[in-house]
């Protein structure tokens, strides 16, 4: 009852109740991009994987890059929201829901990209029916499905109070089915002390769980590469390196989401510069770690200069010069400068930096995957240019765009279902002024 | 003596056939092209201790293509100029090869003991007939094993029959010693026969036999003007025991069907740990739901 | 005395044969043909054909077995009992005639774009001599490709052969990145050559190929079952490729037969990239006492094939 009276939901209700024309146009645009992706996918199904730029040497291309990228964002969401929750960071409230959404949504999209790599989708059940425990792909199947479960439980625990608030807020102008849905999902949570206690306990445990699973899952993903003997992949540092890169990219995506929702839903009062700087500092720390890992990885390869490592580094500095410079220099140094120097720390600057970081992290995965496959132990001796060098086709780019579109669409729809900023107190003992901001 | 034998050893035939993989086609195949077909027949011969093996290879040359003819009947005969004896009939296989094995006793030989062997393909409506022949005198190679001064000795004798039907030595010939392998014969030595048609060889030590160390040893006179290919065989357990792999591999390796135990244990421990916590969280949710039902009458 | 000894040998052979049969060891002594192993699985036509064994014994074999046997998928997992196959490639004799590639493609019904056997032009360092390097699958004893397969579609058999079951393969291509020798090929679409093969699929034949799955050199177990060496080995005009059972210590290229251990020790045989620890079953004899100049390998090559070697250090040097 108390919740209802002091309900800040009044302010957020329009976000759930109505969609503007621009909003509809945005959704239609996203659907169109997804439609193109569906068309590209059908091309691939009916004409074989030949429609992609992948060939016998570069057997994995943009799809696997997207897979790593989306999984990375997801684990980042889990790590950030989990950590912020566990450490009861004061400023977390306006951004934590976004981080949770990022986790779950990108976790649904990521695996779709690895499915696009698979030659025989009709045999997908074999992964379960004939799974071999020794294969890192089996580890990945187990780990990702475990992670999806965990993240859904964590998200559900996190939104339960809001669902109860939405159920109890009678002024909400929403169709009946929505109200019924809120009622069912709210599980009859009324905020009794015992309910609160149980909810807090479960949330704490799940926050710890999603953090540890995020680390395991992203390491498993890295091991898909590092268990092979390929030069450039066969590295012990890959597990932690991938985890750091993932969280790093995720922090940047979180900043982008903050900026977008701040603008679209006019949340200037709630998401302030303070939040941008706070997440920006997380990004800065991660940038430093990321730069450190990248440097150690390439330094040892360069210094030891094993024949194939040397060839790989030559390739990186020749054919992949710009992606290499952007991802490993610009992508590392820019956040250090922009967030590090107080004068540059504006919302716009931090957001622009986040865009650069997202792009450079995507490129980072690209130059991890493709150049290694282009420089195997036995030199590629082939007359066909597409066999020598990988370049993604329109099919792969369309599906990549579709992946981003699905991400945006699901994020949009999620923000229409639950407020993008938690409207109810997270801890019962929390002070009222802490509820917002 | 002029070279009267136009043959090659059977295993060479086999391998040369494999070298130029020929497409076979059944004799009853219909083909519409009007290029005249040319039949080619080759005959090879191998004289064993008491039998003779004749092999005929039939191929059809049509334009630039040479194809083995399958299912074609081949007739084998032996003669000494006066008597002609039918040895047998055989049909060609996919590689155009037909084989017969006949007992060497009773083969019609001339006064030198030479037998003329003929393989004949009568021809069918589509393909012309063909014939191949060779002359050879039956001979015999025997192998004996003995241990002298702790050395393993292989002794070989070669004999032929004289006009009276008595076995007499074949002097001063070279005998090649082989052991049969999966795909071919492995040469392990050569013996030069003396005047008495006898020769010895110290048997090599490191030849692998079967799993019990048994070895088949083959001694051969090859491409002889008079005797053609003659072969003798014997068995001895002088081989190194062959390593035997069990068909089922019970080991637990990264590449075997069954995973290493530590891997399964690690995985199970991790999964159990994580899912137990999930279960706990779900349990708490169920409890929250229950609490609300308990509370209901109060409202 | 001598006779006694020989008699004993005969007895022991007989005993062995009995034991062999009981144990199912199938070490068919004195028989080059191992057709006896496929009796149970190949379709028997009832019509018998006489064939010769390597030591000149006549054996009656069912006519159906003379066709290359296509054993069932279950059977193809087992391997030919009592065998462990090995290949030896003599680099001193290779002149890039490419007959191995062509015979292999024909035998496996492969399109031109899929090569189970690839011929590289290698040069280990600037001042060392270039050489032609035919590369089949190495059928490693520690096969990383098999380790990483998530569904057991690729497997190593008791006879050492690493096979792919194209009806199990999901096409994730992990094995292709796992193999450090770029051995595996992927069917990027349904190639018309796949339709040439009308027989039912068997992993041992590796044919007909299937879109969206991985395939590779298979050591031709279907040929081995009828006592023949793989397509590449028998097709090579120079006799570069030797094949055999390593436990029998013998390899043959069809015309010459060598004792494997002696060949390797006399000619300093080695395995490619030994340091990777994959333990290949393919050995190379170093390119010494060349029979041909490297240049001969460019002889009458298809221009498209010639184009492949244009970026090799050797070709670049020649251009200057």
XYZ file of N, CA, C and O in Angstrom, chain A residues 44-52 54-60 117-121 123-124 126-128 130-132 134-138 223-225 227-230 233 307 373 376-384 387-388, chain C residues 112-113 119-124 133 135 144 146-152 166-174 176-182 184-186 188-189 191 210-213 272-273 276 278 304 307-312:
440
model
N 20.841 -18.798 -47.704
C 21.882 -19.685 -47.204
C 21.370 -21.115 -47.054
O 22.078 -22.067 -47.335
N 20.107 -21.230 -46.645
C 19.545 -22.563 -46.469
C 19.391 -23.255 -47.820
O 19.750 -24.419 -47.986
N 18.909 -22.507 -48.819
C 18.605 -23.169 -50.088
C 19.811 -23.283 -51.020
O 19.866 -24.182 -51.840
N 20.748 -22.366 -50.920
C 21.890 -22.432 -51.830
C 23.171 -22.887 -51.148
O 24.231 -22.867 -51.752
N 23.078 -23.274 -49.923
C 24.257 -23.754 -49.223
C 25.102 -22.620 -48.689
O 24.871 -21.452 -49.003
N 26.111 -22.977 -47.940
C 26.967 -21.968 -47.332
C 27.875 -21.288 -48.339
O 28.687 -20.458 -47.983
N 27.740 -21.694 -49.611
C 28.550 -21.056 -50.626
C 28.201 -19.576 -50.763
O 29.011 -18.777 -51.246
N 26.979 -19.193 -50.347
C 26.582 -17.785 -50.461
C 27.314 -16.906 -49.447
O 27.269 -15.692 -49.536
N 27.994 -17.544 -48.506
C 28.774 -16.749 -47.560
C 30.197 -16.581 -48.096
O 30.553 -17.183 -49.105
N 32.749 -17.557 -46.462
C 33.575 -18.566 -45.808
C 33.981 -19.639 -46.819
O 33.198 -20.017 -47.686
N 35.202 -20.093 -46.705
C 35.708 -21.187 -47.533
C 36.556 -22.100 -46.671
O 36.681 -21.878 -45.467
N 37.198 -23.089 -47.299
C 37.863 -24.128 -46.522
C 38.921 -23.637 -45.550
O 39.200 -24.310 -44.560
N 39.557 -22.515 -45.822
C 40.559 -22.043 -44.872
C 39.917 -21.194 -43.786
O 40.070 -21.463 -42.612
N 39.204 -20.168 -44.213
C 38.481 -19.352 -43.234
C 37.086 -19.958 -43.101
O 36.158 -19.575 -43.787
N 36.991 -20.951 -42.203
C 35.729 -21.668 -42.087
C 34.742 -20.943 -41.183
O 33.554 -21.213 -41.213
N 35.266 -20.042 -40.384
C 34.407 -19.235 -39.526
C 34.670 -17.772 -39.875
O 35.805 -17.346 -39.980
N 26.578 -20.742 -38.548
C 27.832 -21.357 -38.991
C 27.653 -22.837 -39.291
O 28.509 -23.451 -39.895
N 26.614 -23.426 -38.746
C 26.488 -24.876 -38.802
C 25.925 -25.309 -40.150
O 24.922 -24.778 -40.619
N 26.602 -26.268 -40.766
C 26.239 -26.702 -42.110
C 24.939 -27.463 -42.165
O 24.216 -27.420 -43.161
N 24.636 -28.207 -41.098
C 23.436 -29.042 -41.131
C 22.575 -28.708 -39.915
O 22.634 -29.376 -38.889
N 21.738 -27.674 -40.088
C 20.877 -27.279 -38.969
C 19.867 -28.366 -38.630
O 19.419 -28.477 -37.495
N 20.449 -31.288 -38.213
C 21.037 -32.270 -37.296
C 21.377 -31.673 -35.941
O 22.132 -32.265 -35.175
N 20.828 -30.513 -35.654
C 21.120 -29.833 -34.401
C 20.862 -30.698 -33.163
O 21.653 -30.670 -32.221
N 21.526 -33.592 -32.674
C 22.652 -34.503 -32.445
C 23.567 -33.979 -31.342
O 24.233 -34.749 -30.662
N 23.587 -32.641 -31.193
C 24.437 -32.047 -30.159
C 24.068 -32.586 -28.785
O 24.914 -32.726 -27.916
N 22.784 -32.866 -28.615
C 22.319 -33.411 -27.332
C 22.328 -34.931 -27.390
O 22.799 -35.600 -26.477
N 24.058 -37.082 -29.314
C 25.342 -37.770 -29.423
C 26.479 -36.935 -28.843
O 27.626 -37.098 -29.228
N 26.141 -36.012 -27.933
C 27.149 -35.079 -27.430
C 28.374 -35.771 -26.845
O 28.260 -36.749 -26.122
N 29.530 -35.252 -27.191
C 30.779 -35.778 -26.628
C 31.291 -34.782 -25.597
O 31.445 -33.608 -25.905
N 34.149 -34.377 -24.407
C 35.487 -33.819 -24.644
C 35.466 -32.575 -25.526
O 36.445 -31.853 -25.599
N 34.374 -32.343 -26.235
C 34.383 -31.241 -27.186
C 34.021 -29.911 -26.532
O 33.003 -29.811 -25.843
N 34.836 -28.876 -26.739
C 34.495 -27.558 -26.196
C 33.138 -27.050 -26.682
O 32.527 -26.222 -26.007
N 32.656 -27.552 -27.812
C 31.331 -27.123 -28.258
C 30.264 -27.677 -27.318
O 29.278 -27.012 -26.996
N 30.480 -28.908 -26.857
C 29.546 -29.481 -25.882
C 29.586 -28.674 -24.587
O 28.544 -28.382 -23.994
N 38.086 -20.983 -25.081
C 38.784 -22.266 -25.242
C 38.454 -22.902 -26.576
O 39.235 -23.706 -27.077
N 37.303 -22.611 -27.146
C 37.006 -23.127 -28.486
C 38.163 -22.768 -29.413
O 38.559 -23.525 -30.268
N 38.717 -21.599 -29.195
C 39.838 -21.172 -30.030
C 41.164 -21.682 -29.489
O 41.999 -22.181 -30.228
N 42.036 -24.194 -27.562
C 42.398 -25.622 -27.521
C 42.969 -26.092 -28.853
O 43.609 -27.126 -28.923
N 42.724 -25.365 -29.917
C 43.301 -25.769 -31.201
C 44.777 -25.379 -31.224
O 45.246 -24.649 -30.366
N 45.475 -25.909 -32.224
C 46.908 -25.627 -32.310
C 47.202 -24.439 -33.204
O 48.349 -24.134 -33.482
N 46.149 -23.752 -33.668
C 46.362 -22.673 -34.635
C 47.182 -21.540 -34.028
O 46.921 -21.108 -32.907
N 45.780 -18.550 -31.805
C 44.659 -18.994 -30.968
C 45.155 -19.796 -29.777
O 44.565 -19.762 -28.701
N 57.849 -19.207 -36.203
C 57.622 -18.929 -37.622
C 56.178 -18.507 -37.917
O 55.930 -17.484 -38.557
N 42.984 -17.846 -39.291
C 42.535 -18.832 -40.264
C 43.167 -18.604 -41.636
O 43.263 -19.520 -42.436
N 47.463 -20.531 -41.826
C 47.644 -21.833 -41.191
C 49.095 -22.308 -41.312
O 49.913 -21.663 -41.971
N 49.385 -23.417 -40.650
C 50.744 -23.960 -40.674
C 51.215 -24.215 -42.097
O 52.318 -23.851 -42.468
N 50.363 -24.891 -42.871
C 50.717 -25.115 -44.265
C 50.201 -23.923 -45.050
O 49.024 -23.594 -44.967
N 51.064 -23.245 -45.818
C 50.624 -22.045 -46.510
C 49.440 -22.347 -47.431
O 49.384 -23.424 -48.023
N 48.520 -21.412 -47.502
C 47.381 -21.616 -48.400
C 47.883 -21.453 -49.826
O 48.387 -20.395 -50.192
N 47.796 -22.514 -50.608
C 48.198 -22.406 -52.015
C 46.969 -22.661 -52.855
O 46.543 -23.785 -53.049
N 46.376 -21.592 -53.273
C 45.119 -21.695 -53.998
C 45.032 -20.571 -55.013
O 45.533 -19.480 -54.762
N 44.427 -20.876 -56.137
C 44.335 -19.851 -57.176
C 43.070 -19.019 -57.002
O 42.945 -17.936 -57.566
N 42.127 -19.505 -56.219
C 40.843 -18.801 -56.097
C 40.952 -17.723 -55.028
O 41.262 -18.036 -53.878
N 39.268 -18.130 -51.781
C 39.817 -19.182 -50.935
C 41.002 -18.643 -50.131
O 41.356 -19.155 -49.096
N 41.655 -17.615 -50.691
C 42.842 -17.048 -50.049
C 42.464 -16.073 -48.952
O 43.010 -16.094 -47.865
N 36.042 -30.783 -58.489
C 37.420 -30.283 -58.649
C 37.831 -29.392 -57.476
O 39.017 -29.270 -57.164
N 36.858 -28.747 -56.856
C 37.201 -27.820 -55.775
C 37.488 -28.534 -54.463
O 37.899 -27.902 -53.505
N 48.736 -31.047 -53.170
C 50.174 -31.000 -53.420
C 50.649 -29.565 -53.233
O 50.218 -28.658 -53.944
N 51.529 -29.373 -52.245
C 52.059 -28.050 -51.943
C 53.445 -27.911 -52.552
O 54.156 -28.901 -52.748
N 53.831 -26.678 -52.807
C 55.218 -26.394 -53.153
C 55.835 -25.715 -51.936
O 55.539 -24.561 -51.644
N 56.644 -26.459 -51.219
C 57.167 -25.935 -49.955
C 58.645 -25.580 -50.076
O 59.375 -26.142 -50.883
N 59.030 -24.657 -49.260
C 60.442 -24.309 -49.119
C 60.611 -23.897 -47.665
O 60.027 -22.897 -47.234
N 61.383 -24.661 -46.914
C 61.403 -24.471 -45.470
C 62.006 -23.141 -45.059
O 61.566 -22.522 -44.106
N 55.220 -31.339 -52.144
C 54.824 -31.946 -50.878
C 53.375 -32.437 -50.969
O 52.450 -31.675 -50.729
N 50.134 -33.982 -49.643
C 49.660 -34.057 -48.264
C 48.276 -34.679 -48.164
O 47.278 -34.041 -48.485
N 43.438 -34.243 -32.988
C 42.734 -33.112 -32.386
C 41.352 -32.926 -33.017
O 40.389 -32.542 -32.346
N 39.362 -35.175 -33.935
C 38.427 -36.115 -33.304
C 38.071 -35.623 -31.899
O 36.918 -35.671 -31.486
N 39.089 -35.115 -31.193
C 38.843 -34.630 -29.831
C 37.787 -33.534 -29.800
O 36.948 -33.513 -28.914
N 37.838 -32.629 -30.767
C 36.960 -31.468 -30.686
C 35.566 -31.717 -31.259
O 34.680 -30.884 -31.086
N 35.367 -32.856 -31.942
C 34.057 -33.078 -32.576
C 32.968 -33.190 -31.514
O 33.066 -34.018 -30.611
N 31.917 -32.373 -31.604
C 30.896 -32.397 -30.547
C 29.945 -33.583 -30.639
O 29.261 -33.877 -29.672
N 29.873 -34.240 -31.798
C 28.866 -35.294 -31.949
C 29.465 -36.655 -32.299
O 28.739 -37.589 -32.621
N 30.773 -36.775 -32.251
C 31.397 -38.067 -32.587
C 31.252 -38.432 -34.046
O 31.247 -39.610 -34.395
N 29.482 -38.817 -42.506
C 28.787 -37.647 -43.049
C 27.302 -37.638 -42.735
O 26.617 -36.664 -43.019
N 26.814 -38.739 -42.192
C 25.408 -38.728 -41.783
C 25.257 -38.296 -40.339
O 24.149 -38.105 -39.858
N 26.345 -38.164 -39.643
C 26.326 -37.694 -38.273
C 26.793 -36.237 -38.191
O 26.355 -35.469 -37.340
N 27.696 -35.872 -39.101
C 28.341 -34.555 -39.055
C 27.302 -33.428 -39.095
O 26.411 -33.428 -39.937
N 27.442 -32.462 -38.168
C 26.512 -31.338 -38.157
C 27.083 -30.129 -38.896
O 26.421 -29.127 -39.064
N 28.334 -30.241 -39.306
C 28.930 -29.166 -40.104
C 29.353 -27.945 -39.311
O 29.309 -26.834 -39.817
N 29.803 -28.147 -38.059
C 30.218 -26.993 -37.255
C 31.616 -26.523 -37.631
O 32.020 -25.423 -37.273
N 32.367 -27.373 -38.326
C 33.688 -27.037 -38.869
C 34.746 -26.859 -37.782
O 35.832 -26.367 -38.060
N 34.436 -27.268 -36.578
C 35.413 -27.160 -35.504
C 36.630 -28.030 -35.819
O 37.775 -27.644 -35.586
N 37.839 -28.612 -38.628
C 38.675 -27.983 -39.657
C 39.651 -26.991 -39.023
O 40.769 -26.835 -39.483
N 39.205 -26.330 -37.953
C 40.131 -25.422 -37.269
C 41.025 -26.219 -36.320
O 42.133 -25.798 -36.025
N 40.529 -27.377 -35.869
C 41.327 -28.198 -34.973
C 42.509 -28.838 -35.683
O 43.562 -29.014 -35.100
N 42.341 -29.187 -36.946
C 43.419 -29.830 -37.706
C 44.481 -28.796 -38.057
O 44.190 -27.824 -38.731
N 45.725 -28.997 -37.594
C 46.756 -28.007 -37.923
C 47.317 -28.174 -39.331
O 48.179 -27.411 -39.732
N 46.830 -29.159 -40.061
C 47.389 -29.433 -41.384
C 46.442 -29.061 -42.526
O 46.664 -29.443 -43.664
N 45.400 -28.334 -42.244
C 44.411 -27.907 -43.261
C 43.974 -29.078 -44.142
O 43.926 -28.970 -45.353
N 41.063 -30.885 -43.891
C 39.646 -31.157 -44.109
C 38.997 -30.178 -45.082
O 39.396 -29.020 -45.161
N 38.018 -30.692 -45.797
C 37.285 -29.844 -46.744
C 35.805 -29.858 -46.376
O 35.312 -30.801 -45.773
N 35.132 -28.795 -46.759
C 33.718 -28.643 -46.421
C 32.909 -28.605 -47.721
O 33.367 -28.042 -48.712
N 30.489 -26.850 -49.450
C 29.814 -25.553 -49.327
C 28.475 -25.533 -50.034
O 27.667 -24.648 -49.819
N 28.272 -26.508 -50.912
C 26.959 -26.678 -51.549
C 26.854 -28.126 -51.997
O 27.781 -28.909 -51.799
N 27.417 -30.514 -54.628
C 28.129 -30.580 -55.900
C 27.532 -31.680 -56.772
O 27.173 -32.741 -56.255
N 27.989 -35.143 -48.857
C 26.749 -34.490 -48.439
C 26.983 -33.020 -48.162
O 27.958 -32.671 -47.498
N 26.085 -32.210 -48.662
C 26.199 -30.770 -48.471
C 26.220 -30.428 -46.984
O 25.533 -31.050 -46.181
N 27.028 -29.435 -46.653
C 27.042 -28.951 -45.278
C 27.784 -29.845 -44.310
O 27.617 -29.715 -43.109
N 28.589 -30.770 -44.823
C 29.371 -31.620 -43.924
C 30.836 -31.578 -44.336
O 31.191 -31.116 -45.401
N 55.756 -34.839 -40.478
C 55.663 -33.394 -40.660
C 55.162 -32.725 -39.375
O 54.193 -33.190 -38.777
N 55.809 -31.642 -38.986
C 55.459 -30.880 -37.786
C 55.324 -31.773 -36.554
O 54.325 -31.736 -35.845
N 54.101 -30.676 -33.006
C 52.726 -30.398 -32.597
C 52.135 -31.527 -31.748
O 51.091 -31.354 -31.136
N 50.785 -34.370 -32.612
C 49.586 -35.046 -33.115
C 49.858 -36.500 -33.473
O 48.935 -37.253 -33.712
N 45.154 -22.977 -64.105
C 44.524 -22.637 -62.822
C 45.304 -23.240 -61.661
O 45.416 -22.643 -60.586
N 48.620 -21.370 -61.195
C 48.368 -20.100 -60.526
C 48.534 -20.221 -59.005
O 48.916 -19.273 -58.339
N 48.254 -21.400 -58.509
C 48.333 -21.625 -57.064
C 49.702 -21.323 -56.495
O 49.844 -20.930 -55.351
N 50.713 -21.637 -57.297
C 52.068 -21.579 -56.747
C 52.750 -20.256 -57.021
O 53.933 -20.119 -56.785
N 51.976 -19.296 -57.532
C 52.619 -18.051 -57.962
C 53.169 -17.239 -56.789
O 54.101 -16.462 -56.966
N 52.591 -17.427 -55.609
C 53.058 -16.641 -54.461
C 54.114 -17.363 -53.633
O 54.536 -16.872 -52.591
N 54.517 -18.552 -54.068
C 55.529 -19.265 -53.291
C 56.878 -18.573 -53.505
O 57.116 -17.969 -54.560
